[in-house]
mmCIF file of C-alpha atoms and ligand atoms in Angstrom:
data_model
loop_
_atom_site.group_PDB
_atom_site.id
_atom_site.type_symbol
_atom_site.label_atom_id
_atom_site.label_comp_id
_atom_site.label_asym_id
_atom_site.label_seq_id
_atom_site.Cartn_x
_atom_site.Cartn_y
_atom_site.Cartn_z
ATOM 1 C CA UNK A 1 9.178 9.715 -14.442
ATOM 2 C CA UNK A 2 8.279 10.536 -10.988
ATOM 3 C CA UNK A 3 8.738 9.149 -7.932
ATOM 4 C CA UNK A 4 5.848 8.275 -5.644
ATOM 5 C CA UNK A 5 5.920 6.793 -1.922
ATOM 6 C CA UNK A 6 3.157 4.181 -0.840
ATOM 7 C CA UNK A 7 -0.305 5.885 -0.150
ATOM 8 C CA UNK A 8 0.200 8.555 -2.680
ATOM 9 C CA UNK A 9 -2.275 9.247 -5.246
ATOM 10 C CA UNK A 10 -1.828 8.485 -8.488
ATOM 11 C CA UNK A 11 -4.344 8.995 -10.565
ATOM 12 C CA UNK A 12 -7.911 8.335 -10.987
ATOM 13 C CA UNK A 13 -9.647 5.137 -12.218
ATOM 14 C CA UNK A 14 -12.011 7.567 -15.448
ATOM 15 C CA UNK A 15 -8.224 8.555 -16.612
ATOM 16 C CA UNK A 16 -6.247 5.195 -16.085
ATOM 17 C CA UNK A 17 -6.395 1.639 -15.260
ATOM 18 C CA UNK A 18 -5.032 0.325 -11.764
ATOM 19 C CA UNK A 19 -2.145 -1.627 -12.376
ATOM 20 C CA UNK A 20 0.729 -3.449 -10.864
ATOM 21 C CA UNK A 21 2.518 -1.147 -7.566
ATOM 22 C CA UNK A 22 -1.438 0.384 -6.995
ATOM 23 C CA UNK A 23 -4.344 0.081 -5.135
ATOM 24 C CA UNK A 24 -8.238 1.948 -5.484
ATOM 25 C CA UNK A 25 -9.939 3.319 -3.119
ATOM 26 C CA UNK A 26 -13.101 5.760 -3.729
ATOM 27 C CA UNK A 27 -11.873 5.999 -7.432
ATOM 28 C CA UNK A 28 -8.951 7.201 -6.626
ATOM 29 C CA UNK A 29 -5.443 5.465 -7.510
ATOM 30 C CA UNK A 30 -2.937 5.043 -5.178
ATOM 31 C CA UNK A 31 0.611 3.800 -5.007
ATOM 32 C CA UNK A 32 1.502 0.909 -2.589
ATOM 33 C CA UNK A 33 5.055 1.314 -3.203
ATOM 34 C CA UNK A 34 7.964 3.460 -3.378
ATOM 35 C CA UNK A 35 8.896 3.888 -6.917
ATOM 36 C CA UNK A 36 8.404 5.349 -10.303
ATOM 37 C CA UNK A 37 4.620 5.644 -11.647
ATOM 38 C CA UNK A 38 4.069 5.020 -15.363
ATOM 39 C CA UNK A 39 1.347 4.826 -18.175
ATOM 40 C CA UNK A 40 1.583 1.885 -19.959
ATOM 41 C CA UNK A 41 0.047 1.704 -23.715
ATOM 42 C CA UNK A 42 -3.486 0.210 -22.698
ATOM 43 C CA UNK A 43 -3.669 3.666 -20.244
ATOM 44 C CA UNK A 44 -2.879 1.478 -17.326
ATOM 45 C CA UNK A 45 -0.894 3.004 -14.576
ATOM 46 C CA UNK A 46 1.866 1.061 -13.098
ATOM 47 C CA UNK A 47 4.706 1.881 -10.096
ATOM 48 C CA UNK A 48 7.747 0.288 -11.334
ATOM 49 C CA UNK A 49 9.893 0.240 -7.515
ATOM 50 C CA UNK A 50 10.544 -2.537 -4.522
ATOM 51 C CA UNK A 51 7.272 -3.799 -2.990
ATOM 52 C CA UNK A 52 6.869 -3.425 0.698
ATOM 53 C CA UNK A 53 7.222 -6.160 2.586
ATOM 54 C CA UNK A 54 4.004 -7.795 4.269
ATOM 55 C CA UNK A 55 2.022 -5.802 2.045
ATOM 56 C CA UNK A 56 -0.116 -7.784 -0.469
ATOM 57 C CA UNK A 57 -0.818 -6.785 -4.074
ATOM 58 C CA UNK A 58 -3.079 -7.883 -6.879
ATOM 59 C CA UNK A 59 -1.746 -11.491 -8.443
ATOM 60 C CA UNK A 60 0.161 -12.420 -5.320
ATOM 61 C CA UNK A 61 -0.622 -15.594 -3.674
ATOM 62 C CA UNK A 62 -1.030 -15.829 -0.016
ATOM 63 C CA UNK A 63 -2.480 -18.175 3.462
ATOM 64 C CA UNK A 64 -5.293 -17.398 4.633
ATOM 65 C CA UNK A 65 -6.287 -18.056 8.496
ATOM 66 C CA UNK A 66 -9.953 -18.007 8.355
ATOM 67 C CA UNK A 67 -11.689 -15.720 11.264
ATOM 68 C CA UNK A 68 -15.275 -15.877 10.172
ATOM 69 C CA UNK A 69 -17.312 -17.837 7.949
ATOM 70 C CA UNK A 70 -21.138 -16.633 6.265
ATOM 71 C CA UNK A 71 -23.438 -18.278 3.719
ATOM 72 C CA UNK A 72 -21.129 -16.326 1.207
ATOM 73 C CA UNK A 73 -18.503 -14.558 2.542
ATOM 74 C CA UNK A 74 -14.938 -15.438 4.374
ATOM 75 C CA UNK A 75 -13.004 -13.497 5.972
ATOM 76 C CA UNK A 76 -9.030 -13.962 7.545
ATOM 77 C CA UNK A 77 -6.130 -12.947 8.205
ATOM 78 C CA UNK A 78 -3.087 -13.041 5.537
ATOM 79 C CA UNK A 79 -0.329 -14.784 7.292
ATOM 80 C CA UNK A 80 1.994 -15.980 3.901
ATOM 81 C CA UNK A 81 2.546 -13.971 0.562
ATOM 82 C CA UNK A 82 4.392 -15.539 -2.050
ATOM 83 C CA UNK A 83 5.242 -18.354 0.498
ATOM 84 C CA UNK A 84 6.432 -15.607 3.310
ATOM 85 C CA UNK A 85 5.655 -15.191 6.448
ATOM 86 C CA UNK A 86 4.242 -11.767 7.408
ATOM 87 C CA UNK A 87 2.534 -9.812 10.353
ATOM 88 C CA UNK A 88 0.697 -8.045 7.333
ATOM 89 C CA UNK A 89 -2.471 -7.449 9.645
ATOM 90 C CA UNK A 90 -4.365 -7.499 6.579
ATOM 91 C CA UNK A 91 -7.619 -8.893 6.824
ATOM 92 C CA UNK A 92 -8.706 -10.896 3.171
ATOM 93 C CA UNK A 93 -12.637 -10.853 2.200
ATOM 94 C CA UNK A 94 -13.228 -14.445 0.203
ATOM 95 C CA UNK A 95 -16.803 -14.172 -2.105
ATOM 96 C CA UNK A 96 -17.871 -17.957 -2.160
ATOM 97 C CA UNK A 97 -20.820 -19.206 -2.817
ATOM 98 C CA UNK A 98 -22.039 -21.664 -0.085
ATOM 99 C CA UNK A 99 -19.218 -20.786 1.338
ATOM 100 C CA UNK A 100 -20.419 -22.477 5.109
ATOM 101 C CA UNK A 101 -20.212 -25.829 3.580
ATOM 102 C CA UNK A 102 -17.005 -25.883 2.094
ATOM 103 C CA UNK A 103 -14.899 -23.593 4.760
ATOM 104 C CA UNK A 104 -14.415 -23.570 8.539
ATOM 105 C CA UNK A 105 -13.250 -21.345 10.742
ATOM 106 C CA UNK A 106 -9.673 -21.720 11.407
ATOM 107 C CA UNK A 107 -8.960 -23.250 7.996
ATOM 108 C CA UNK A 108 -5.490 -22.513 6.192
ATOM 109 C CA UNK A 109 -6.408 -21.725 2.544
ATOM 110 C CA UNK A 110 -4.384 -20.664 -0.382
ATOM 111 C CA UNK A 111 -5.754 -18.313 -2.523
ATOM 112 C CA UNK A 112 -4.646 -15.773 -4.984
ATOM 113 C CA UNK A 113 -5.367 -11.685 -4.089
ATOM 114 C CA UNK A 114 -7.703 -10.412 -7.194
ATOM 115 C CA UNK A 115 -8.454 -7.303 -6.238
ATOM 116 C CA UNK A 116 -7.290 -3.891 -3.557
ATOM 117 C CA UNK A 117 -10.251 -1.999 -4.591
ATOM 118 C CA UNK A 118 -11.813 0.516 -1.174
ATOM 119 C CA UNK A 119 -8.996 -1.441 1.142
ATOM 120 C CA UNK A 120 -10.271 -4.624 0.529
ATOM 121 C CA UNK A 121 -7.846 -7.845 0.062
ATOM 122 C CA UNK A 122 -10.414 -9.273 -2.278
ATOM 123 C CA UNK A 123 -8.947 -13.040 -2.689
ATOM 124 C CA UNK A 124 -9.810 -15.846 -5.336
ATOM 125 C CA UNK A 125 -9.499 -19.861 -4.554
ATOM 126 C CA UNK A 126 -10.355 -20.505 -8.363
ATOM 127 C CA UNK A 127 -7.813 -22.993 -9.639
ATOM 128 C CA UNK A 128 -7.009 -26.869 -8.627
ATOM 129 C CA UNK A 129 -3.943 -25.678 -6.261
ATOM 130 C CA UNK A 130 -6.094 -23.016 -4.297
ATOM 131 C CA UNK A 131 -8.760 -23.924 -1.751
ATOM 132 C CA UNK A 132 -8.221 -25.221 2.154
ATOM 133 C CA UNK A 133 -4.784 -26.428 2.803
ATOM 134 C CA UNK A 134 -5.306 -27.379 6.154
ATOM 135 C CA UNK A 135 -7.942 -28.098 8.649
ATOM 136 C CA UNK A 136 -9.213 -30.323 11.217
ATOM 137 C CA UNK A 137 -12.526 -32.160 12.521
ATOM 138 C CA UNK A 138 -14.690 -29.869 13.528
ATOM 139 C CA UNK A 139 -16.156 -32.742 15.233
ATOM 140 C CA UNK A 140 -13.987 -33.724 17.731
ATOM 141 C CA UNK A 141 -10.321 -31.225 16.486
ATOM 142 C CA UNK A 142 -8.922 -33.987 15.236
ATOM 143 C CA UNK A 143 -6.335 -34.926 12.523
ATOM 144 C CA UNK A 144 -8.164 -35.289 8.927
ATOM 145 C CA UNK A 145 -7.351 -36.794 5.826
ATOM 146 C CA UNK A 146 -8.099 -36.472 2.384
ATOM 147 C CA UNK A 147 -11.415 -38.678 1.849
ATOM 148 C CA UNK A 148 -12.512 -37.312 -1.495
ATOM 149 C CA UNK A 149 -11.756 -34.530 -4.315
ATOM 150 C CA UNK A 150 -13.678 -32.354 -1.914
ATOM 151 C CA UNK A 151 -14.139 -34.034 1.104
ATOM 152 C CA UNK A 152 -11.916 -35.076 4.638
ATOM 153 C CA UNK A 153 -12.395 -37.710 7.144
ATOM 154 C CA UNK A 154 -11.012 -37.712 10.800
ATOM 155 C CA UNK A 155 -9.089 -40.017 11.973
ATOM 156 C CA UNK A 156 -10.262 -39.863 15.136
ATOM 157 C CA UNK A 157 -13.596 -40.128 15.771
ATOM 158 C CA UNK A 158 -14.344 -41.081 11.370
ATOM 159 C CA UNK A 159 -16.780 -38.183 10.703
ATOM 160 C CA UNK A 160 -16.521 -37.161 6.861
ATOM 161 C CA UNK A 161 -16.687 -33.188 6.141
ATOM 162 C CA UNK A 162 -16.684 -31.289 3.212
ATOM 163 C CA UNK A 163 -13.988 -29.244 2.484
ATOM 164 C CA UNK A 164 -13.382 -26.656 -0.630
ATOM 165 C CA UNK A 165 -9.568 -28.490 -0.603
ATOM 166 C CA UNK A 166 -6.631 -27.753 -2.815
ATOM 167 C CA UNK A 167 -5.295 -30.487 -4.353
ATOM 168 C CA UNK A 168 -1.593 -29.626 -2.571
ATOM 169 C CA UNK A 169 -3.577 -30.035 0.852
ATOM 170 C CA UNK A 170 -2.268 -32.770 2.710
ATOM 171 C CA UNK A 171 1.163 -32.552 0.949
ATOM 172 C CA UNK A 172 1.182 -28.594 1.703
ATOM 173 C CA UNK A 173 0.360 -29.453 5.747
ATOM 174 C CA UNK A 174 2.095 -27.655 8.713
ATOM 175 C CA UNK A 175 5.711 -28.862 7.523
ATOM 176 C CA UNK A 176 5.537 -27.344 4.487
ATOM 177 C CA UNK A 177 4.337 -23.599 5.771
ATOM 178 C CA UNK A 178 6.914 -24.400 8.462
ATOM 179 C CA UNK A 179 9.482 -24.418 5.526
ATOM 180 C CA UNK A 180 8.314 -21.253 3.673
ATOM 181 C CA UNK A 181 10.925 -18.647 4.884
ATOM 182 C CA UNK A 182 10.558 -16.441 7.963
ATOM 183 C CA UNK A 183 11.369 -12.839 7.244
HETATM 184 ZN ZN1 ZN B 201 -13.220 -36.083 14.533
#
Protein backbone atom coordinates (compact mmCIF):
# COMPACT_ATOMS: atom_id res chain seq x y z
CA UNK A 1 0.00 0.00 0.00
CA UNK A 2 1.23 3.42 -0.45
CA UNK A 3 0.80 6.41 1.08
CA UNK A 4 -0.44 9.48 -0.77
CA UNK A 5 -0.94 13.22 0.57
CA UNK A 6 -4.00 15.34 -0.76
CA UNK A 7 -3.41 16.67 -4.40
CA UNK A 8 -1.36 13.75 -5.43
CA UNK A 9 -2.11 11.85 -8.43
CA UNK A 10 -3.39 8.74 -8.38
CA UNK A 11 -4.21 7.35 -11.26
CA UNK A 12 -6.08 7.97 -14.33
CA UNK A 13 -9.86 7.70 -14.96
CA UNK A 14 -9.12 4.90 -18.64
CA UNK A 15 -7.24 2.65 -15.80
CA UNK A 16 -9.56 3.11 -12.65
CA UNK A 17 -12.69 4.43 -11.31
CA UNK A 18 -12.66 7.60 -8.90
CA UNK A 19 -13.65 6.53 -5.67
CA UNK A 20 -14.05 7.47 -2.09
CA UNK A 21 -10.61 9.83 -0.68
CA UNK A 22 -10.37 11.20 -4.73
CA UNK A 23 -11.18 13.78 -6.89
CA UNK A 24 -10.81 14.21 -11.19
CA UNK A 25 -9.58 16.72 -12.78
CA UNK A 26 -8.51 16.62 -16.67
CA UNK A 27 -8.72 12.73 -16.37
CA UNK A 28 -6.48 12.57 -14.00
CA UNK A 29 -7.13 11.05 -10.35
CA UNK A 30 -6.17 12.68 -7.46
CA UNK A 31 -6.12 12.08 -3.75
CA UNK A 32 -7.94 14.56 -1.39
CA UNK A 33 -6.54 12.99 1.56
CA UNK A 34 -3.66 11.76 3.38
CA UNK A 35 -3.76 8.07 3.37
CA UNK A 36 -3.33 4.77 1.72
CA UNK A 37 -4.60 4.43 -2.08
CA UNK A 38 -6.19 1.12 -3.08
CA UNK A 39 -7.88 -0.83 -6.03
CA UNK A 40 -10.91 -2.18 -5.07
CA UNK A 41 -12.42 -5.34 -7.13
CA UNK A 42 -14.71 -3.23 -9.59
CA UNK A 43 -11.05 -1.33 -10.56
CA UNK A 44 -12.15 1.56 -8.46
CA UNK A 45 -9.48 3.45 -6.68
CA UNK A 46 -10.03 4.41 -3.17
CA UNK A 47 -7.68 6.42 -0.31
CA UNK A 48 -8.43 4.66 2.80
CA UNK A 49 -6.91 7.75 5.51
CA UNK A 50 -8.58 10.83 7.72
CA UNK A 51 -10.47 13.32 5.51
CA UNK A 52 -9.43 16.90 5.73
CA UNK A 53 -11.40 18.99 7.43
CA UNK A 54 -13.58 21.67 5.44
CA UNK A 55 -12.89 19.79 2.47
CA UNK A 56 -15.97 18.22 0.77
CA UNK A 57 -16.09 14.83 -0.94
CA UNK A 58 -18.47 12.89 -3.13
CA UNK A 59 -21.70 11.56 -0.89
CA UNK A 60 -21.23 14.17 1.80
CA UNK A 61 -24.03 16.39 2.58
CA UNK A 62 -23.56 20.02 3.02
CA UNK A 63 -25.41 24.05 3.25
CA UNK A 64 -25.35 25.80 0.63
CA UNK A 65 -25.41 29.84 0.73
CA UNK A 66 -26.60 30.66 -2.65
CA UNK A 67 -24.41 33.57 -4.50
CA UNK A 68 -25.97 33.49 -7.91
CA UNK A 69 -28.94 32.18 -9.47
CA UNK A 70 -29.46 31.40 -13.72
CA UNK A 71 -32.29 29.80 -15.70
CA UNK A 72 -30.31 26.53 -14.81
CA UNK A 73 -27.53 26.87 -12.82
CA UNK A 74 -26.76 27.80 -8.90
CA UNK A 75 -23.99 28.55 -7.55
CA UNK A 76 -22.76 29.08 -3.47
CA UNK A 77 -20.73 28.80 -1.08
CA UNK A 78 -20.42 25.47 1.20
CA UNK A 79 -20.73 26.67 4.69
CA UNK A 80 -21.83 22.99 6.58
CA UNK A 81 -20.55 19.37 5.69
CA UNK A 82 -21.97 16.62 7.43
CA UNK A 83 -23.71 19.22 9.75
CA UNK A 84 -20.17 21.21 10.36
CA UNK A 85 -19.34 24.35 10.11
CA UNK A 86 -16.44 25.16 7.75
CA UNK A 87 -14.54 28.15 6.04
CA UNK A 88 -14.20 25.50 3.13
CA UNK A 89 -14.17 28.45 0.48
CA UNK A 90 -15.52 26.03 -1.81
CA UNK A 91 -17.81 27.31 -4.20
CA UNK A 92 -20.82 24.39 -5.16
CA UNK A 93 -22.28 24.48 -8.94
CA UNK A 94 -26.22 23.23 -8.53
CA UNK A 95 -27.66 21.93 -12.33
CA UNK A 96 -31.49 22.69 -11.91
CA UNK A 97 -33.75 23.01 -14.25
CA UNK A 98 -35.79 26.28 -13.91
CA UNK A 99 -33.75 26.78 -11.40
CA UNK A 100 -34.85 30.93 -11.13
CA UNK A 101 -38.20 29.88 -9.99
CA UNK A 102 -37.53 27.63 -7.35
CA UNK A 103 -34.15 29.30 -5.77
CA UNK A 104 -33.12 32.78 -4.60
CA UNK A 105 -30.20 34.27 -3.94
CA UNK A 106 -29.23 34.02 -0.42
CA UNK A 107 -31.17 30.79 0.13
CA UNK A 108 -29.76 28.05 2.65
CA UNK A 109 -30.15 24.70 0.82
CA UNK A 110 -29.17 21.23 1.69
CA UNK A 111 -27.94 19.21 -0.84
CA UNK A 112 -25.80 16.22 -1.26
CA UNK A 113 -22.08 16.69 -3.25
CA UNK A 114 -22.37 14.16 -6.45
CA UNK A 115 -19.55 14.83 -8.10
CA UNK A 116 -15.43 16.61 -7.79
CA UNK A 117 -14.90 16.14 -11.38
CA UNK A 118 -12.33 19.46 -13.06
CA UNK A 119 -12.69 21.21 -9.33
CA UNK A 120 -16.17 21.40 -9.42
CA UNK A 121 -18.44 20.77 -6.12
CA UNK A 122 -21.11 19.41 -8.38
CA UNK A 123 -24.18 19.15 -5.73
CA UNK A 124 -27.63 17.25 -5.99
CA UNK A 125 -31.04 18.47 -4.07
CA UNK A 126 -32.77 15.15 -5.35
CA UNK A 127 -34.51 13.61 -2.37
CA UNK A 128 -37.58 14.91 0.00
CA UNK A 129 -34.95 16.20 2.80
CA UNK A 130 -32.77 18.26 0.25
CA UNK A 131 -33.90 21.52 -1.34
CA UNK A 132 -34.04 25.29 0.39
CA UNK A 133 -33.88 25.18 4.09
CA UNK A 134 -34.18 28.65 4.62
CA UNK A 135 -35.14 31.82 2.98
CA UNK A 136 -37.02 34.92 3.15
CA UNK A 137 -39.50 37.29 1.08
CA UNK A 138 -37.88 38.50 -1.54
CA UNK A 139 -40.61 40.91 -1.47
CA UNK A 140 -40.24 42.86 1.35
CA UNK A 141 -37.03 40.36 3.51
CA UNK A 142 -39.39 39.19 5.56
CA UNK A 143 -40.01 36.05 7.72
CA UNK A 144 -41.75 33.15 5.50
CA UNK A 145 -43.56 30.19 6.19
CA UNK A 146 -44.28 27.05 4.72
CA UNK A 147 -47.51 27.72 2.42
CA UNK A 148 -47.36 24.62 0.26
CA UNK A 149 -45.20 21.34 -0.63
CA UNK A 150 -43.29 23.83 -2.71
CA UNK A 151 -44.30 27.07 -1.92
CA UNK A 152 -43.74 30.01 1.17
CA UNK A 153 -45.76 32.89 2.20
CA UNK A 154 -44.49 36.02 4.17
CA UNK A 155 -45.71 36.96 7.00
CA UNK A 156 -45.25 40.27 6.50
CA UNK A 157 -46.44 41.78 3.69
CA UNK A 158 -48.54 37.91 2.51
CA UNK A 159 -46.83 37.51 -0.91
CA UNK A 160 -46.66 33.63 -1.80
CA UNK A 161 -43.23 32.43 -3.57
CA UNK A 162 -42.14 29.37 -4.84
CA UNK A 163 -39.55 27.68 -3.29
CA UNK A 164 -37.67 24.19 -4.31
CA UNK A 165 -38.10 23.47 -0.16
CA UNK A 166 -36.96 20.48 1.80
CA UNK A 167 -39.38 19.05 3.73
CA UNK A 168 -36.98 19.66 7.12
CA UNK A 169 -37.24 23.50 6.14
CA UNK A 170 -38.91 25.31 8.70
CA UNK A 171 -37.98 22.70 11.39
CA UNK A 172 -34.17 22.87 10.09
CA UNK A 173 -34.32 27.06 10.45
CA UNK A 174 -31.44 29.19 11.94
CA UNK A 175 -31.63 27.27 15.44
CA UNK A 176 -30.97 24.21 14.13
CA UNK A 177 -27.64 25.22 11.90
CA UNK A 178 -26.93 27.23 15.06
CA UNK A 179 -26.77 23.76 16.83
CA UNK A 180 -24.66 21.85 14.23
CA UNK A 181 -21.14 21.96 15.87
CA UNK A 182 -18.54 24.69 15.32
CA UNK A 183 -15.13 23.28 14.58
ZN1 LIG B 1 -42.88 39.94 2.29
Amino acid sequence: MKLVTPGERVGVIEEYEPGEGTYVVDGVIYSSRLGFVEVDKERRIVVKGKRLVGVPEVGDEVIVKTTLVQRNIVNGVIIFINGVEVDSCFVALLLLRGAQKKIFVGDLIRARVISRANGVVHVSVRGPEMGVVQTVCNHCGGKVVRYRANAVKCVECGAVEERLLSKEFGRFDLPVLKAYKRI
